[in-house]
CSV table of N, CA, C and O in Angstrom, one decimal:
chain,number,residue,atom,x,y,z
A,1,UNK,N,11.9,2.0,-9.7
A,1,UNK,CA,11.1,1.3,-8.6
A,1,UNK,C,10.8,-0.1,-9.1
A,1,UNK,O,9.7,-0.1,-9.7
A,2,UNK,N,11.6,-1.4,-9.1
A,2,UNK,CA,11.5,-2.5,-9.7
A,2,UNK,C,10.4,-3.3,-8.5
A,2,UNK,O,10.4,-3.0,-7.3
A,3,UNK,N,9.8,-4.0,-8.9
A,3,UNK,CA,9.6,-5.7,-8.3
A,3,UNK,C,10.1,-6.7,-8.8
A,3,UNK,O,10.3,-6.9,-10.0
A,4,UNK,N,10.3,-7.7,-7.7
A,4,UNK,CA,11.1,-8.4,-8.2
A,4,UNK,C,10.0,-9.9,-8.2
A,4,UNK,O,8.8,-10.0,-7.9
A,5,UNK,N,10.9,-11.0,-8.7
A,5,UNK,CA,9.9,-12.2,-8.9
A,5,UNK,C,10.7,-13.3,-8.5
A,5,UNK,O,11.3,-14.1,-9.3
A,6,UNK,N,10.7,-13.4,-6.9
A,6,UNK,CA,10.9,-15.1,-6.1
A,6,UNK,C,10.8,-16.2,-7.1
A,6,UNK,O,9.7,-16.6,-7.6
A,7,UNK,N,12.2,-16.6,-7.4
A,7,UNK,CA,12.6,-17.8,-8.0
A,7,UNK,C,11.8,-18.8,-7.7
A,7,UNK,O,11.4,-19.5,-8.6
A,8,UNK,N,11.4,-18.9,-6.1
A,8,UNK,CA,11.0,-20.3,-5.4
A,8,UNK,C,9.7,-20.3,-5.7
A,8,UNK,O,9.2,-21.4,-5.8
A,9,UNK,N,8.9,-19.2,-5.8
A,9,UNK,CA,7.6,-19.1,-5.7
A,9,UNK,C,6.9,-18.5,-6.9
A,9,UNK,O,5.7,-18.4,-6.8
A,10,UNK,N,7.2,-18.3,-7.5
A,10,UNK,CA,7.5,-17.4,-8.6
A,10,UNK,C,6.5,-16.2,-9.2
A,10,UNK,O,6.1,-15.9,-10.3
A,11,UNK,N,6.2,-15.5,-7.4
A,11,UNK,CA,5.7,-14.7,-7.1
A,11,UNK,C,6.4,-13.5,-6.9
A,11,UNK,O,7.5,-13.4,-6.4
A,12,UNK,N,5.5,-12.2,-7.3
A,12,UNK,CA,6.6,-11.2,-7.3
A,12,UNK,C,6.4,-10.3,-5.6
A,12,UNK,O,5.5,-10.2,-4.8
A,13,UNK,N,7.7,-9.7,-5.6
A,13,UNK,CA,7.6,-9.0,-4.2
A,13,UNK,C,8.1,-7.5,-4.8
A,13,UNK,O,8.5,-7.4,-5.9
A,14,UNK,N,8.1,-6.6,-4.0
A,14,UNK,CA,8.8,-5.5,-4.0
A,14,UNK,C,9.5,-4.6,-2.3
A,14,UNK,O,8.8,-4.4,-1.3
A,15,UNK,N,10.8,-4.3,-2.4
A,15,UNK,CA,11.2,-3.7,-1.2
A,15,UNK,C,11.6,-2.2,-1.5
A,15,UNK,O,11.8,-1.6,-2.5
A,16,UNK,N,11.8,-1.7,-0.2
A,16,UNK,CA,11.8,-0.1,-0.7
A,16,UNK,C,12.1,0.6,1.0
A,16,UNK,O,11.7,0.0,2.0
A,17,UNK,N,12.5,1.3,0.9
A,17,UNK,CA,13.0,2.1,2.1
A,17,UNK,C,11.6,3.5,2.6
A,17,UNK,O,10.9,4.0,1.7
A,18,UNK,N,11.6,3.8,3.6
A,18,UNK,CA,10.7,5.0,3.5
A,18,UNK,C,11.2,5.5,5.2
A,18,UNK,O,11.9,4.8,6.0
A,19,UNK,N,10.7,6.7,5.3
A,19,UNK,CA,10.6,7.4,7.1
A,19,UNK,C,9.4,7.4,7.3
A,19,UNK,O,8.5,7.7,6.6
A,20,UNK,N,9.5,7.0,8.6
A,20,UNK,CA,7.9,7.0,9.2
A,20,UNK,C,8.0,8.2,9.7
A,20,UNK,O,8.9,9.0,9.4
A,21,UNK,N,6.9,8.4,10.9
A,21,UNK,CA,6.3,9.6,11.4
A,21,UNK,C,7.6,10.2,12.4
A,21,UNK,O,7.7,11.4,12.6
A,22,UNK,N,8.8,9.0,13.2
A,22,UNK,CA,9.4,10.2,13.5
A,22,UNK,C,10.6,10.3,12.6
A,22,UNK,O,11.6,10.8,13.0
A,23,UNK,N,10.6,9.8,11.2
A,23,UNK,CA,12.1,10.3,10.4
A,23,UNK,C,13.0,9.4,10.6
A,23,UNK,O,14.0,9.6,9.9
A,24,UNK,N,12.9,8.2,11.6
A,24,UNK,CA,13.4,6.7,10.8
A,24,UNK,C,13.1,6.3,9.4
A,24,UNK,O,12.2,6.2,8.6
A,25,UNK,N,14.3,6.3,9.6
A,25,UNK,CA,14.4,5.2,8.0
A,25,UNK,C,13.8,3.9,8.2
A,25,UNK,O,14.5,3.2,8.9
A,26,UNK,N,12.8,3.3,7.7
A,26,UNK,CA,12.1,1.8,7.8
A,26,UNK,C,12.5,1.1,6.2
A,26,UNK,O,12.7,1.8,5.2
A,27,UNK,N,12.7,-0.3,6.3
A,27,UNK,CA,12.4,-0.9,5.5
A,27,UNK,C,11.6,-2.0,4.7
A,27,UNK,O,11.6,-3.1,5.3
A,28,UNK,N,11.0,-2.0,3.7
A,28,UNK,CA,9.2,-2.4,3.7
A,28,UNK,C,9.3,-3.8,2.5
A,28,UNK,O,9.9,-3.9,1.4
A,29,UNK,N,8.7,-4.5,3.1
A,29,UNK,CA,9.3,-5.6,1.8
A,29,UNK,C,7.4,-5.9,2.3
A,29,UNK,O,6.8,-5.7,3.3
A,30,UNK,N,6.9,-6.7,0.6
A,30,UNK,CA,5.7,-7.2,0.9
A,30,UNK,C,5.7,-7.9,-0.4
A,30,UNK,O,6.1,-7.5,-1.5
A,31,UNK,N,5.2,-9.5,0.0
A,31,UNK,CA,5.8,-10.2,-1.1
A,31,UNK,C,4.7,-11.0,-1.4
A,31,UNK,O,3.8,-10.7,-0.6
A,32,UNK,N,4.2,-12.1,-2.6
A,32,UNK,CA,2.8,-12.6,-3.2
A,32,UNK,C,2.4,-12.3,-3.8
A,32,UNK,O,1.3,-12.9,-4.0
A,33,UNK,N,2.7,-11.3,-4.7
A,33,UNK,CA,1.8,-10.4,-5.9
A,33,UNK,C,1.8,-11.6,-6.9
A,33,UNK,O,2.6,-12.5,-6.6
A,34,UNK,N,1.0,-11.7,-8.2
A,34,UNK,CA,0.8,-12.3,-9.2
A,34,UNK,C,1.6,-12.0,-10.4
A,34,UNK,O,2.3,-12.7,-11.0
A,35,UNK,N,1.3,-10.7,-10.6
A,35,UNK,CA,1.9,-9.9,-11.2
A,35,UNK,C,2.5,-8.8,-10.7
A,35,UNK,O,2.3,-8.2,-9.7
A,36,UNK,N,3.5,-8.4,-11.9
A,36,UNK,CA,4.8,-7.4,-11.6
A,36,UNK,C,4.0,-6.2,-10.8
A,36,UNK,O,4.2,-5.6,-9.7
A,37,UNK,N,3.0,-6.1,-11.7
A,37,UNK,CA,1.7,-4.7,-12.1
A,37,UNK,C,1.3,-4.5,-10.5
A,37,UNK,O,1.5,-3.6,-9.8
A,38,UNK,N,0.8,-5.5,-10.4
A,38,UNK,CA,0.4,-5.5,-9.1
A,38,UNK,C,1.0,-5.5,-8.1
A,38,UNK,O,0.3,-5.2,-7.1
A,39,UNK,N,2.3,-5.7,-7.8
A,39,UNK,CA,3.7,-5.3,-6.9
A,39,UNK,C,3.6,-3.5,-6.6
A,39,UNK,O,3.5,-2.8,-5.6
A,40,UNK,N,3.9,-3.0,-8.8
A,40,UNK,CA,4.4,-2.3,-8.1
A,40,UNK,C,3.3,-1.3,-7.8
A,40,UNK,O,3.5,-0.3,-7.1
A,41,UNK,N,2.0,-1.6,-8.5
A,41,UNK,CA,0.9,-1.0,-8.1
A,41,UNK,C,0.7,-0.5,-6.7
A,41,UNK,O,0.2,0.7,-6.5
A,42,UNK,N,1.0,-1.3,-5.6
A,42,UNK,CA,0.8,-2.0,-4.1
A,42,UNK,C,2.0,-1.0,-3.6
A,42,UNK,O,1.8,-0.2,-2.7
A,43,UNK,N,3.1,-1.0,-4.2
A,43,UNK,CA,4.0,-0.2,-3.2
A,43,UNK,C,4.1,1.8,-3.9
A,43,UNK,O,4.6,2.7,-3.5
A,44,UNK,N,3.2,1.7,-5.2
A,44,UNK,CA,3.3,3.1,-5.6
A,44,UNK,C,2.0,4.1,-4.5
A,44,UNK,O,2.0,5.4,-4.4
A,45,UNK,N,1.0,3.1,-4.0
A,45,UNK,CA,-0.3,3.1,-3.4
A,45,UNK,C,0.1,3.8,-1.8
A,45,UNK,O,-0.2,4.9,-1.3
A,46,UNK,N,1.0,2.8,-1.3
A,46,UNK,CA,1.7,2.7,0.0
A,46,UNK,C,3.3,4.3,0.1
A,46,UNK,O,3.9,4.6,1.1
A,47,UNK,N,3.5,4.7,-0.9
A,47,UNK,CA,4.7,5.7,-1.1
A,47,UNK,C,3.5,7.1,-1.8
A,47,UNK,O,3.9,8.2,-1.8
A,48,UNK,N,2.4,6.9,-2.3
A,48,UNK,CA,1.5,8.0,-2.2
A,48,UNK,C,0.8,8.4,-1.2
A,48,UNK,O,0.5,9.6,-1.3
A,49,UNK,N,0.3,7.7,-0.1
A,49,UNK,CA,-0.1,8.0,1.1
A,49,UNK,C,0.7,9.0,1.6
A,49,UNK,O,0.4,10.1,1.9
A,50,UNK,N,2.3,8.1,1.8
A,50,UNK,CA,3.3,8.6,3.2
A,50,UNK,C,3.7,10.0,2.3
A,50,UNK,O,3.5,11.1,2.7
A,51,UNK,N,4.1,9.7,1.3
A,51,UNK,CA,4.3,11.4,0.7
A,51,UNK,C,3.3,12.5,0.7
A,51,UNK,O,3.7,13.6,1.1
A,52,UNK,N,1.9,12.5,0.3
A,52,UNK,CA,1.4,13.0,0.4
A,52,UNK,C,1.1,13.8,1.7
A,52,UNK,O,1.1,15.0,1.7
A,53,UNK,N,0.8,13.0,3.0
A,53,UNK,CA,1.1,13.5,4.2
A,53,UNK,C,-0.7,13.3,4.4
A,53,UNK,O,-1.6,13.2,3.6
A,54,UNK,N,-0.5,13.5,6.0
A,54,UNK,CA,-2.2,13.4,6.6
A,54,UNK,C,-2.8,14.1,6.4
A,54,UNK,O,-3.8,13.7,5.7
A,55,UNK,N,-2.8,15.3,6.7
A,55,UNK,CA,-3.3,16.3,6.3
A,55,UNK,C,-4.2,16.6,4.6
A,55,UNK,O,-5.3,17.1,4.5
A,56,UNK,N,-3.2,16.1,3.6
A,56,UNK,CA,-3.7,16.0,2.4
A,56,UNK,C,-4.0,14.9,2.0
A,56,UNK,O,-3.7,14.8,0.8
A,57,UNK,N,-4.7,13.6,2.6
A,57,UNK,CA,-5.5,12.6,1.9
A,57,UNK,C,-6.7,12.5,2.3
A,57,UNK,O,-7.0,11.8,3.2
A,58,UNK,N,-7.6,13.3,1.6
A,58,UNK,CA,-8.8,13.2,1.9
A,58,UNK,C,-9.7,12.2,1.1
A,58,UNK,O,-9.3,11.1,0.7
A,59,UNK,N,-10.8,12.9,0.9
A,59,UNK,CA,-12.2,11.8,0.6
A,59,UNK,C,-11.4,11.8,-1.1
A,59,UNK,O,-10.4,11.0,-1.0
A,60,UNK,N,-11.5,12.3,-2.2
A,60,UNK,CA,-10.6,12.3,-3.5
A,60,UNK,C,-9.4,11.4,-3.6
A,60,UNK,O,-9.4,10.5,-4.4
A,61,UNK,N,-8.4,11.7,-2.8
A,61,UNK,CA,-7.3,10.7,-3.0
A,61,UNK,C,-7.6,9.2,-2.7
A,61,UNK,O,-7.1,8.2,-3.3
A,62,UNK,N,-8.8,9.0,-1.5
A,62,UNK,CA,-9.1,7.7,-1.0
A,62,UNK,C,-9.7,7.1,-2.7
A,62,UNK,O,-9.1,6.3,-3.3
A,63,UNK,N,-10.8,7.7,-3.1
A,63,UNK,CA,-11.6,7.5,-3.9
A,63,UNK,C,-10.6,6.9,-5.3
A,63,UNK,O,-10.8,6.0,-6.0
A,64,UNK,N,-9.4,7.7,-5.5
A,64,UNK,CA,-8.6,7.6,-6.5
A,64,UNK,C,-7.8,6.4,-6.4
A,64,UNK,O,-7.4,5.7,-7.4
A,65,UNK,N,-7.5,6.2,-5.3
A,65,UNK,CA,-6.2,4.8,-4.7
A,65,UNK,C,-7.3,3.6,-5.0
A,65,UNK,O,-7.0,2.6,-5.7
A,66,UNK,N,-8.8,3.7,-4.3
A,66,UNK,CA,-9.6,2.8,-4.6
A,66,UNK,C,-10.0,2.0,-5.6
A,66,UNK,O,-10.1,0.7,-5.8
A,67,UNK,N,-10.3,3.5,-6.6
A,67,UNK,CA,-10.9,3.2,-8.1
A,67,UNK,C,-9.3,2.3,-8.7
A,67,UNK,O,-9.5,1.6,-9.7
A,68,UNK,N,-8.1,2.3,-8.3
A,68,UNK,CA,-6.7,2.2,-9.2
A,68,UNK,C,-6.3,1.0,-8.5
A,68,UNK,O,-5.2,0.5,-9.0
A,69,UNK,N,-7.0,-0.1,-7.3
A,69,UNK,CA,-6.4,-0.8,-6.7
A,69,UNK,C,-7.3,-2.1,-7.3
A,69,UNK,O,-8.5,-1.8,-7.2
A,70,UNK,N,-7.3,-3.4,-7.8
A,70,UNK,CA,-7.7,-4.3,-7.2
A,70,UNK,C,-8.4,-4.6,-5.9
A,70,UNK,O,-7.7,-4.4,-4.9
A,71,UNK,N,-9.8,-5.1,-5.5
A,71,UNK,CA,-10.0,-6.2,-4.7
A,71,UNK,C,-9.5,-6.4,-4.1
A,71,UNK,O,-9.4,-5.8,-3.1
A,72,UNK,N,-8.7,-7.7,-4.4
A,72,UNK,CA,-7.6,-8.1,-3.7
A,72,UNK,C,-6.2,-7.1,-3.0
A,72,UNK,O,-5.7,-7.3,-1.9
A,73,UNK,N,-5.6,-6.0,-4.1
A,73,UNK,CA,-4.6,-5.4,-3.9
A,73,UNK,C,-5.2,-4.4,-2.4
A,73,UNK,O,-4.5,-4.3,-1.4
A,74,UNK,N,-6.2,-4.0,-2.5
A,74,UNK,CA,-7.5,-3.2,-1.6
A,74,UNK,C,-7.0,-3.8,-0.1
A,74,UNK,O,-6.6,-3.2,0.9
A,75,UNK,N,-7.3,-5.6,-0.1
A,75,UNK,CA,-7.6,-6.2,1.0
A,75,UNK,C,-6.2,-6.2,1.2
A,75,UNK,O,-5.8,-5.9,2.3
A,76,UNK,N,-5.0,-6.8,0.0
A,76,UNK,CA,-3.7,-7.1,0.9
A,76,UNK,C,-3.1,-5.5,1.6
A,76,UNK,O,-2.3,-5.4,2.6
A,77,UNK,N,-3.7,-4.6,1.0
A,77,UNK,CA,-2.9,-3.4,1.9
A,77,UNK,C,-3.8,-3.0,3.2
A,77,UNK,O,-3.3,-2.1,4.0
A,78,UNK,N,-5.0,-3.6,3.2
A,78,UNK,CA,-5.3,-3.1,4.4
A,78,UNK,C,-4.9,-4.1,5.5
A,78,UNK,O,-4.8,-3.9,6.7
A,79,UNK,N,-4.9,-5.5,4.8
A,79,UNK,CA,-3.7,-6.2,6.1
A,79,UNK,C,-2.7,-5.8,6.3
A,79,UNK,O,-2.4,-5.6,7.4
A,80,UNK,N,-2.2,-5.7,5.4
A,80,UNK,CA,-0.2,-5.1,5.7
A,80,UNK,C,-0.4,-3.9,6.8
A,80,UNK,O,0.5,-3.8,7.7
A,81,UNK,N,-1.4,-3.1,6.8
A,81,UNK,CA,-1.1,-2.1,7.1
A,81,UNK,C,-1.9,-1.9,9.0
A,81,UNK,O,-1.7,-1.1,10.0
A,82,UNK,N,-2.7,-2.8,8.8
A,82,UNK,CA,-3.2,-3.0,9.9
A,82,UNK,C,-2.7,-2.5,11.3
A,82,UNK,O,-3.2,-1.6,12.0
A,83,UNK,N,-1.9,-3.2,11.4
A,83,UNK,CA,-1.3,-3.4,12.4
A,83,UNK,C,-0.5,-1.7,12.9
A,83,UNK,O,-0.2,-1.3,14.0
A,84,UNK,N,-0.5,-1.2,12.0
A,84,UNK,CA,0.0,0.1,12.4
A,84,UNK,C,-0.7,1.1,13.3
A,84,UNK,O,-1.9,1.2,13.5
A,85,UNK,N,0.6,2.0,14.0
A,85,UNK,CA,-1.0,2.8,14.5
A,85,UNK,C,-0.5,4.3,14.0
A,85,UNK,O,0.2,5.0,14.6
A,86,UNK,N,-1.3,4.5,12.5
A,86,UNK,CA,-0.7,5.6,12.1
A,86,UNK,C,-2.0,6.1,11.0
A,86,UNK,O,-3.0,5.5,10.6
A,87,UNK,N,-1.7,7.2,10.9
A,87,UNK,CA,-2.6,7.2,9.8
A,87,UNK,C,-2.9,6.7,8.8
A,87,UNK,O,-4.0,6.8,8.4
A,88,UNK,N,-1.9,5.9,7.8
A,88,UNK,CA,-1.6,5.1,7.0
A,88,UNK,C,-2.5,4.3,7.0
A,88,UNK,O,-3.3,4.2,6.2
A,89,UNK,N,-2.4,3.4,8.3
A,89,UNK,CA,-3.5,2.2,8.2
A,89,UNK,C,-4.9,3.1,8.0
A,89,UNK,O,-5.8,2.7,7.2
A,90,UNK,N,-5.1,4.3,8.8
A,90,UNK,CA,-6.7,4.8,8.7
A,90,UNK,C,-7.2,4.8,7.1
A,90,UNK,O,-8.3,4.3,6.7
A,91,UNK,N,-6.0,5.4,6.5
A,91,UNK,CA,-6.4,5.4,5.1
A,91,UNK,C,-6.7,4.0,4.3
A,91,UNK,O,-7.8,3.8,3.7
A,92,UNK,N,-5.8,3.3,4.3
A,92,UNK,CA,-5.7,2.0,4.0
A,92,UNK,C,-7.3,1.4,4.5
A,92,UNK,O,-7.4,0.3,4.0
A,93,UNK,N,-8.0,1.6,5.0
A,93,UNK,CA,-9.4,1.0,5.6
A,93,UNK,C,-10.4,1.8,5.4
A,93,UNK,O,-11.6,1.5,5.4
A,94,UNK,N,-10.0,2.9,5.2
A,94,UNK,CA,-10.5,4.4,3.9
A,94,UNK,C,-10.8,3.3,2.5
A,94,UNK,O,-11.9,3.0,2.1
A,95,UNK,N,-10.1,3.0,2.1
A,95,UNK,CA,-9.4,2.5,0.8
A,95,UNK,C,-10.4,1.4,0.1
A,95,UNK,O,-10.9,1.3,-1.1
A,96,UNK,N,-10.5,0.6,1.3
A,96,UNK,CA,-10.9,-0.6,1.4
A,96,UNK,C,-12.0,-0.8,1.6
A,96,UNK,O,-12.4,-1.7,0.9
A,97,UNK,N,-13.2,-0.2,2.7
A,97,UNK,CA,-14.1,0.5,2.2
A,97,UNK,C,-14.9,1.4,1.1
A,97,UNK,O,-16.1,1.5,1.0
A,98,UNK,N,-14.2,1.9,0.6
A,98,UNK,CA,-14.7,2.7,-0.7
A,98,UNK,C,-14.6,1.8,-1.8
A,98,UNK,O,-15.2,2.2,-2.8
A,99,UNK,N,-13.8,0.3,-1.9
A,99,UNK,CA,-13.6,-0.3,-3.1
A,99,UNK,C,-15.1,-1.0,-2.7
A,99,UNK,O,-15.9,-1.1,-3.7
A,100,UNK,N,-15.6,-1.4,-1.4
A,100,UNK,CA,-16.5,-2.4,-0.8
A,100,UNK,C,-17.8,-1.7,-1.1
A,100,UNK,O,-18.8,-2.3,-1.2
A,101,UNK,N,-17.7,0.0,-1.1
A,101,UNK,CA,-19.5,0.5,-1.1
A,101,UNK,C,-19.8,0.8,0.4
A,101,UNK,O,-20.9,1.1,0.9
A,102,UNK,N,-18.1,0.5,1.1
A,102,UNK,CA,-19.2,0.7,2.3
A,102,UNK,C,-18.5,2.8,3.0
A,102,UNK,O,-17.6,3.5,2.9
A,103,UNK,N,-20.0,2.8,3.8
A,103,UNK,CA,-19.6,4.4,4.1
A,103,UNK,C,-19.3,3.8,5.8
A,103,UNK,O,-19.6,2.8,6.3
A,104,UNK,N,-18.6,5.1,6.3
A,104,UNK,CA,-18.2,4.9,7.7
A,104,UNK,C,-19.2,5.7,8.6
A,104,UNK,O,-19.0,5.7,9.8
């Protein structure tokens, strides 16, 4: 699972294929990271959610992704993910919250 690092910008990105909720194949590119670490940090965060499934991300897993994410890495995934309407994003704002102190 590499990231890679934009020649032009010389910022790193990472891309990666996944199925959403109906078993399309999607493909996810999110690019800006500083570091490699943080690429692939960001897309190991985003491929533990969808695998694990809804059902099993509760208050522990949020707490774990939290404690493991950057600030920043916290806030870029809950933009990326915003826009979705899935549970993904619920978690991702789960995520982002718990880094912030705040309760729902």
């Amino acid at each position: 699972m590499p990231a890679y690092k934009d020649k032009k910008t010389g910022l790193f990105y990472v891309q990666f294929y996944y199925r959403d909720a109906r078993g399309a194949k999607r493909h996810k590119t999110k690019k800006g990271f500083q570091t490699e670490l943080e690429a692939l940090l960001w897309k190991k965060s985003f491929k533990a959610l969808k695998a694990l499934g809804r059902e099993n991300v509760g208050d522990e897993e949020i707490r774990t992704l939290a404690r493991n994410l950057t600030e920043e890495q916290a806030g870029a995934f809950l933009e990326e993910l915003a826009g979705l309407t899935s549970w993904v994003a619920d978690a991702a704002k789960k995520i982002w919250e718990t880094k912030h102190g705040q309760d729902r």
